[in-house]
PDB file of C-alpha atoms in Angstrom:
ATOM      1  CA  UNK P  28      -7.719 -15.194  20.213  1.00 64.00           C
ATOM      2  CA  UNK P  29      -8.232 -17.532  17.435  1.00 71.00           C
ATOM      3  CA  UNK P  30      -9.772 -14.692  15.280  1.00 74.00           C
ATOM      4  CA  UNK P  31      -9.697 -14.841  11.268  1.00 74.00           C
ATOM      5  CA  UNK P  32      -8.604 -11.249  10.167  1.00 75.00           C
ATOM      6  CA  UNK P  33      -7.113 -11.845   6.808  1.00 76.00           C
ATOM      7  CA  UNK P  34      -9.650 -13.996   5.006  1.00 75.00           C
ATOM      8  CA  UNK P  35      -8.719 -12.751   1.640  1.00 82.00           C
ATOM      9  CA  UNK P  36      -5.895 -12.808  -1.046  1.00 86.00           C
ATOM     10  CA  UNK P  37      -3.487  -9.706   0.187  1.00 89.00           C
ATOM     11  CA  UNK P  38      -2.778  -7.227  -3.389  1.00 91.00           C
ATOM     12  CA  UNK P  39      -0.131  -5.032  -3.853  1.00 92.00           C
ATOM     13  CA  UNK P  40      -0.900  -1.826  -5.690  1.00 91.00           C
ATOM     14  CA  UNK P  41       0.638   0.550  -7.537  1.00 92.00           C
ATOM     15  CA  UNK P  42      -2.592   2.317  -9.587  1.00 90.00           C
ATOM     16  CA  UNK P  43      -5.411   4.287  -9.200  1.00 86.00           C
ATOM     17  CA  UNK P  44      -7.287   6.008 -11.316  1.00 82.00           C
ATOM     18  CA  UNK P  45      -5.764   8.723 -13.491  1.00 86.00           C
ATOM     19  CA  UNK P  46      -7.466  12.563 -12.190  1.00 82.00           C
ATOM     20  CA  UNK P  47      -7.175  15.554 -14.008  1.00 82.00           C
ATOM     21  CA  UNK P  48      -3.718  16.754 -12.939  1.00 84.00           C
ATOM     22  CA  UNK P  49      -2.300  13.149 -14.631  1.00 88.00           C
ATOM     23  CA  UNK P  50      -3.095  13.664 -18.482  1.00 88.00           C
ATOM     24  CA  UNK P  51       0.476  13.675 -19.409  1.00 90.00           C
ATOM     25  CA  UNK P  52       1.472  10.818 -17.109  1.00 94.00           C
ATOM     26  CA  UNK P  53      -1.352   8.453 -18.117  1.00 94.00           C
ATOM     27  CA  UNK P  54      -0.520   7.031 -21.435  1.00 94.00           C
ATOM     28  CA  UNK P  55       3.210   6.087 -19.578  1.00 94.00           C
ATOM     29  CA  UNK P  56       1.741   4.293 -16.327  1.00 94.00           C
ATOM     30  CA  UNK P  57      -0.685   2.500 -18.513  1.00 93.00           C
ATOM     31  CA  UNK P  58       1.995   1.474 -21.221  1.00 92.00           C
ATOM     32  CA  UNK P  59       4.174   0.037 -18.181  1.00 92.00           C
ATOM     33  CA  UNK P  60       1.263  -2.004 -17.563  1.00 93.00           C
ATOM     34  CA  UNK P  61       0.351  -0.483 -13.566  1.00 94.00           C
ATOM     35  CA  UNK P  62      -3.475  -0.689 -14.183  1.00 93.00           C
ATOM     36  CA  UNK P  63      -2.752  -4.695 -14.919  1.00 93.00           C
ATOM     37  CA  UNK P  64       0.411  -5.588 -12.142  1.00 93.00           C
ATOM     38  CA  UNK P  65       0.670  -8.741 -10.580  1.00 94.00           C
ATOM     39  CA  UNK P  66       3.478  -9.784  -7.900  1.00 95.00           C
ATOM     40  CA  UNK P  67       5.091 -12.905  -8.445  1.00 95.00           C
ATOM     41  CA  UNK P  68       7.214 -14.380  -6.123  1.00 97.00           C
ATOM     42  CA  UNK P  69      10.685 -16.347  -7.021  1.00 97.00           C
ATOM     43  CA  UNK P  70      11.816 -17.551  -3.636  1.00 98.00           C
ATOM     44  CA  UNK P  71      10.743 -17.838  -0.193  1.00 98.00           C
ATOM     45  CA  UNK P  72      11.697 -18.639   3.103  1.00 98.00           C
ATOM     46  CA  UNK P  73      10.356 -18.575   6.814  1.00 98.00           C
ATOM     47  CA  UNK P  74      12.633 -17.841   9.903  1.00 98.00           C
ATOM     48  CA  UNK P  75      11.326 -18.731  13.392  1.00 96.00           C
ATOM     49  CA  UNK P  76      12.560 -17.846  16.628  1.00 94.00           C
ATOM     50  CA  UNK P  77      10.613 -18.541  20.243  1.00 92.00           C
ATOM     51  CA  UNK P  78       8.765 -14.955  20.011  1.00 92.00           C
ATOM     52  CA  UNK P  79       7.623 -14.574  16.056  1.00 95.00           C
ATOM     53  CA  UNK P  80       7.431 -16.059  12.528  1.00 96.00           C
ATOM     54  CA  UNK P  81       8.516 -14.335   9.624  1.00 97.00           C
ATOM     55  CA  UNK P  82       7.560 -15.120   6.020  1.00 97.00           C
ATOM     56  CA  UNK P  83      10.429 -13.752   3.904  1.00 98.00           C
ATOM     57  CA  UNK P  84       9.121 -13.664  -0.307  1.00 98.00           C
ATOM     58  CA  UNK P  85      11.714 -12.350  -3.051  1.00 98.00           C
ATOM     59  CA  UNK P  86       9.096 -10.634  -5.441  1.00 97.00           C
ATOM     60  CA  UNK P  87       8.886  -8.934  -8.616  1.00 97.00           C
ATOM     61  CA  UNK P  88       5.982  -6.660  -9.309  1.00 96.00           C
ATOM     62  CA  UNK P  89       4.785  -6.383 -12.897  1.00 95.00           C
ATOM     63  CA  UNK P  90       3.144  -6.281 -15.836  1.00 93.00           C
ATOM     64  CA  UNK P  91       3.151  -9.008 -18.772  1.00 87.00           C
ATOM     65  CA  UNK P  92       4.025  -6.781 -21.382  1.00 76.00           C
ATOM     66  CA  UNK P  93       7.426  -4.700 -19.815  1.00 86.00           C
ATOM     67  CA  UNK P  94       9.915  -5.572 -17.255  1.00 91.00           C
ATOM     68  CA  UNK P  95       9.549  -5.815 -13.770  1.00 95.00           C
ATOM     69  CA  UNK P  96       8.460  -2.285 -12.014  1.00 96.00           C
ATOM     70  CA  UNK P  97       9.739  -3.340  -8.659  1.00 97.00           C
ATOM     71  CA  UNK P  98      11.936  -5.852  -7.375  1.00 98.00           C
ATOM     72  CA  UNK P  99      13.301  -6.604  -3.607  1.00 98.00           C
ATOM     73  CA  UNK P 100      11.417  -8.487  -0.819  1.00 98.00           C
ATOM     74  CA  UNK P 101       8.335  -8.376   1.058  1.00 96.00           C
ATOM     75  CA  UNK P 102       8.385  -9.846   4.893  1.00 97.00           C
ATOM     76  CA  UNK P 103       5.498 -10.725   6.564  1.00 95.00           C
ATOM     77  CA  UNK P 104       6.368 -10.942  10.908  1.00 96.00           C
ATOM     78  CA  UNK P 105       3.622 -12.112  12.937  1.00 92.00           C
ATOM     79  CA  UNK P 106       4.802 -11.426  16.485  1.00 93.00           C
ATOM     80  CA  UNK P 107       3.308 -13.967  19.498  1.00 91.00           C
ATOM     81  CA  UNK P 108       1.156 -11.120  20.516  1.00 88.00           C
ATOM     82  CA  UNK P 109      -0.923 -10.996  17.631  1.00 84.00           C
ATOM     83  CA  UNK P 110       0.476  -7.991  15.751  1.00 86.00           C
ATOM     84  CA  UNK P 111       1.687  -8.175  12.356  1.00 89.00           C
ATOM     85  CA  UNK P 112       4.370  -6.069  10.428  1.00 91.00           C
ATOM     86  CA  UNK P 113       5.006  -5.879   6.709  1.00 93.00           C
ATOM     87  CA  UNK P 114       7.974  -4.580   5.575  1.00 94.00           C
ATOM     88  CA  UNK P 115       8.557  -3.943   1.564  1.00 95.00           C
ATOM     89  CA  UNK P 116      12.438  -3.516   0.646  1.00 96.00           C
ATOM     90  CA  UNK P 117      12.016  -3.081  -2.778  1.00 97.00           C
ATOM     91  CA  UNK P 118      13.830  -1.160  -6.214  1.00 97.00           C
ATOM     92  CA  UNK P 119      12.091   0.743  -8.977  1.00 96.00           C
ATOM     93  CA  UNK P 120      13.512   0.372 -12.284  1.00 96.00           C
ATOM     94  CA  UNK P 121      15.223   3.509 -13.181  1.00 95.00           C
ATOM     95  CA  UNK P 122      12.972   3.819 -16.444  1.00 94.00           C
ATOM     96  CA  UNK P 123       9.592   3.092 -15.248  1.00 94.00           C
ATOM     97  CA  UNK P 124       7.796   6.075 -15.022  1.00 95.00           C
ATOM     98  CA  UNK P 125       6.647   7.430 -11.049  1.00 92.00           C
ATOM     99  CA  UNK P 126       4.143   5.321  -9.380  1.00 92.00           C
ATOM    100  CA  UNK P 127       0.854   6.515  -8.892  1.00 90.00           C
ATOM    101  CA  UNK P 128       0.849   5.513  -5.501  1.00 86.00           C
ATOM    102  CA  UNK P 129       1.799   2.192  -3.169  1.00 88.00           C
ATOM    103  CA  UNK P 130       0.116   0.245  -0.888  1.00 87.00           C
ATOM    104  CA  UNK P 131      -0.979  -3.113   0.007  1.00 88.00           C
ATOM    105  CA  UNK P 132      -4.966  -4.078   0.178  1.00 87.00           C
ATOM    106  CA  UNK P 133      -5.977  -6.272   3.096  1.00 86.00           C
ATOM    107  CA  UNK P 134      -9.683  -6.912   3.340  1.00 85.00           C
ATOM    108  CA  UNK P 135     -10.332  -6.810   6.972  1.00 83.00           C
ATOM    109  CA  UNK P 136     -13.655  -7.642   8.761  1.00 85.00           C
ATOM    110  CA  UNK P 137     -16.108  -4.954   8.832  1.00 84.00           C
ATOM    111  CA  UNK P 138     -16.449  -4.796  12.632  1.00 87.00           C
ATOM    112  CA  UNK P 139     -13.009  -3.196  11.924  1.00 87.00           C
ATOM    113  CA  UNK P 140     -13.693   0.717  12.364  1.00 90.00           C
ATOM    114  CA  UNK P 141     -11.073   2.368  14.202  1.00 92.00           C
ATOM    115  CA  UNK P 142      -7.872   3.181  12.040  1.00 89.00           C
ATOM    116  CA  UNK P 143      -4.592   4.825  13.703  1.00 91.00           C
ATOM    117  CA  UNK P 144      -1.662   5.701  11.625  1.00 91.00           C
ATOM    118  CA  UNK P 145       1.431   7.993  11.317  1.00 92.00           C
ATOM    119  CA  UNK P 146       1.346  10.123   8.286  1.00 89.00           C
ATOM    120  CA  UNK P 147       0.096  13.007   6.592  1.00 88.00           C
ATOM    121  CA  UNK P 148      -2.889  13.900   8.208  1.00 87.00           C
ATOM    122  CA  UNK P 149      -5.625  14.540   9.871  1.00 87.00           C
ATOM    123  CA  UNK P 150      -7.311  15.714   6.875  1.00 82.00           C
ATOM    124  CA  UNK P 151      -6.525  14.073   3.426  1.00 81.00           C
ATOM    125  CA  UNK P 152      -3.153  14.468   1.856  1.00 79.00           C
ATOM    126  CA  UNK P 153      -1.671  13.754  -2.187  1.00 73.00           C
ATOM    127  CA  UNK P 154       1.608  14.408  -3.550  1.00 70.00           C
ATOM    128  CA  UNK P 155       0.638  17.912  -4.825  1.00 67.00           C
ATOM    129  CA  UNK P 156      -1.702  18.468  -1.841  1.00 67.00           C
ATOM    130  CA  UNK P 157      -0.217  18.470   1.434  1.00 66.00           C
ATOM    131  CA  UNK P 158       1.097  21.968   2.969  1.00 77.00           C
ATOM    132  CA  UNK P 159      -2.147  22.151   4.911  1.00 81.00           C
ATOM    133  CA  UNK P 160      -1.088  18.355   6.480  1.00 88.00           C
ATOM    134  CA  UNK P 161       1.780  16.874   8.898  1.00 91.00           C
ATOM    135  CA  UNK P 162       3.671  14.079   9.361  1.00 91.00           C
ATOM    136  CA  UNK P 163       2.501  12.742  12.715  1.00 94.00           C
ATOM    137  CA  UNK P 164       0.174   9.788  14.584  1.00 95.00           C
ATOM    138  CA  UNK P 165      -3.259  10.623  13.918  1.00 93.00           C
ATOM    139  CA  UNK P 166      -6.764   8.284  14.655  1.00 94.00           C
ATOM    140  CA  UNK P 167     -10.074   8.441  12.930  1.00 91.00           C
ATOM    141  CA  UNK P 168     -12.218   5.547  11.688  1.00 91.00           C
ATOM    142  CA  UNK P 169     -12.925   4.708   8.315  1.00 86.00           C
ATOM    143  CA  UNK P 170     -16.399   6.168   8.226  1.00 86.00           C
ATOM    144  CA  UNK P 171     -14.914   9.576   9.264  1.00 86.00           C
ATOM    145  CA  UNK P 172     -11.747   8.777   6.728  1.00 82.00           C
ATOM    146  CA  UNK P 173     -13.742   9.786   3.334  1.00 72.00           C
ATOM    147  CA  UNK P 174     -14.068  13.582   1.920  1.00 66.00           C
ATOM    148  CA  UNK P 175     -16.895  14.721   1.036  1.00 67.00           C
ATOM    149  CA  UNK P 176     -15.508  17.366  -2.666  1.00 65.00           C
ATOM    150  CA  UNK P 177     -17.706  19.366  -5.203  1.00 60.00           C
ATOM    151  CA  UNK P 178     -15.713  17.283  -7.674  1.00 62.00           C
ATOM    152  CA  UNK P 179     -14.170  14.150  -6.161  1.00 57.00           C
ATOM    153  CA  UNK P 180     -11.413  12.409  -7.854  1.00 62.00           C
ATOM    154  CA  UNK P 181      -9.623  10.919  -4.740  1.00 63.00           C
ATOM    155  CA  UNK P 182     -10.584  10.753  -1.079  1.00 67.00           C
ATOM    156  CA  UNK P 183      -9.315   9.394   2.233  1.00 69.00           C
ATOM    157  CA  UNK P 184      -5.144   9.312   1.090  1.00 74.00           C
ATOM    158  CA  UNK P 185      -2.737   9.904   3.504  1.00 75.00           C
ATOM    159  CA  UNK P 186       0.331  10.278   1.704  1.00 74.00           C
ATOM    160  CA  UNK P 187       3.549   9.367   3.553  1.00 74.00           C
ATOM    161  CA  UNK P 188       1.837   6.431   6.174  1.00 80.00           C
ATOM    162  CA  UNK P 189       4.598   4.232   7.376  1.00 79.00           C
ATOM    163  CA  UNK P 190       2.300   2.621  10.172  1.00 77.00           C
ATOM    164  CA  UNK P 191      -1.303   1.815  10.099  1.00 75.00           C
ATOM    165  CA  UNK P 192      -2.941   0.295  12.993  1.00 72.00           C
TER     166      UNK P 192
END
């Protein structure tokens, strides 16, 4: 429809901020540099056919001051009907210490409310939070997507998405 959506840089992420439950963990994601990553890519390639375009990057993801966190590739398929897929195939190194989470930030317009996804849901879910969740296809809309907690740390996660529409 000739429509702008992505307007803004794309960011991989691997932090958030450190809660209560991470004390130990801390000092090790922030010596491995996660609060500071960047993704650099080293090669690149695009592979069209008659129905979509694909965008193919070999990345790293890391930090200036240790080895790369992640490596692999990210592919970007934008299919002739407008939808768009990102697939990560990517490899921790074996002594970085567990991500605090992964995702990928995409500033979308605000006239952008409805969210549908399969994952943890429909309330809120975190690694050490989620027998009151399960895994399924769930919609709400990112006003409804917060939590309102007595002491809030983290809100809106649904641990586990694979798809997000």
């Amino acid at each position: 429809n000739n429509e702008i959506i992505f307007n803004n840089n794309t960011e991989t992420k691997i932090w958030r901020a450190p809660i209560d439950n991470d004390a130990y963990i801390k000092k090790e994601w922030l010596y491995s540099g996660y609060n500071n990553i960047q993704t650099l890519v080293t090669n690149y390639k695009i592979i069209e056919d008659e129905s979509n375009i694909s965008l193919v990057f070999e990345i790293n993801i890391e930090s200036e001051a240790v080895p790369p966190v992640l490596k692999g590739s990210l592919t970007w398929t934008v299919y002739q009907d407008g939808k768009v897929n990102v697939d990560y195939n990517l490899e921790k190194d074996n002594n970085a210490p567990f991500l605090p989470r992964f995702g990928l930030l995409i500033t979308l317009p605000s006239t952008y409310e409805q969210i549908n996804y399969y994952g943890n849901g429909p309330m809120s879910s975190y690694q050490d939070k989620g027998i009151a969740t399960y895994l399924d296809m769930f919609e709400t809309t990112v006003t409804n997507n917060g939590d309102v907690n007595i002491k809030p740390q983290e809100a809106g996660s649904h641990n586990q998405t694979t798809i997000m529409n």
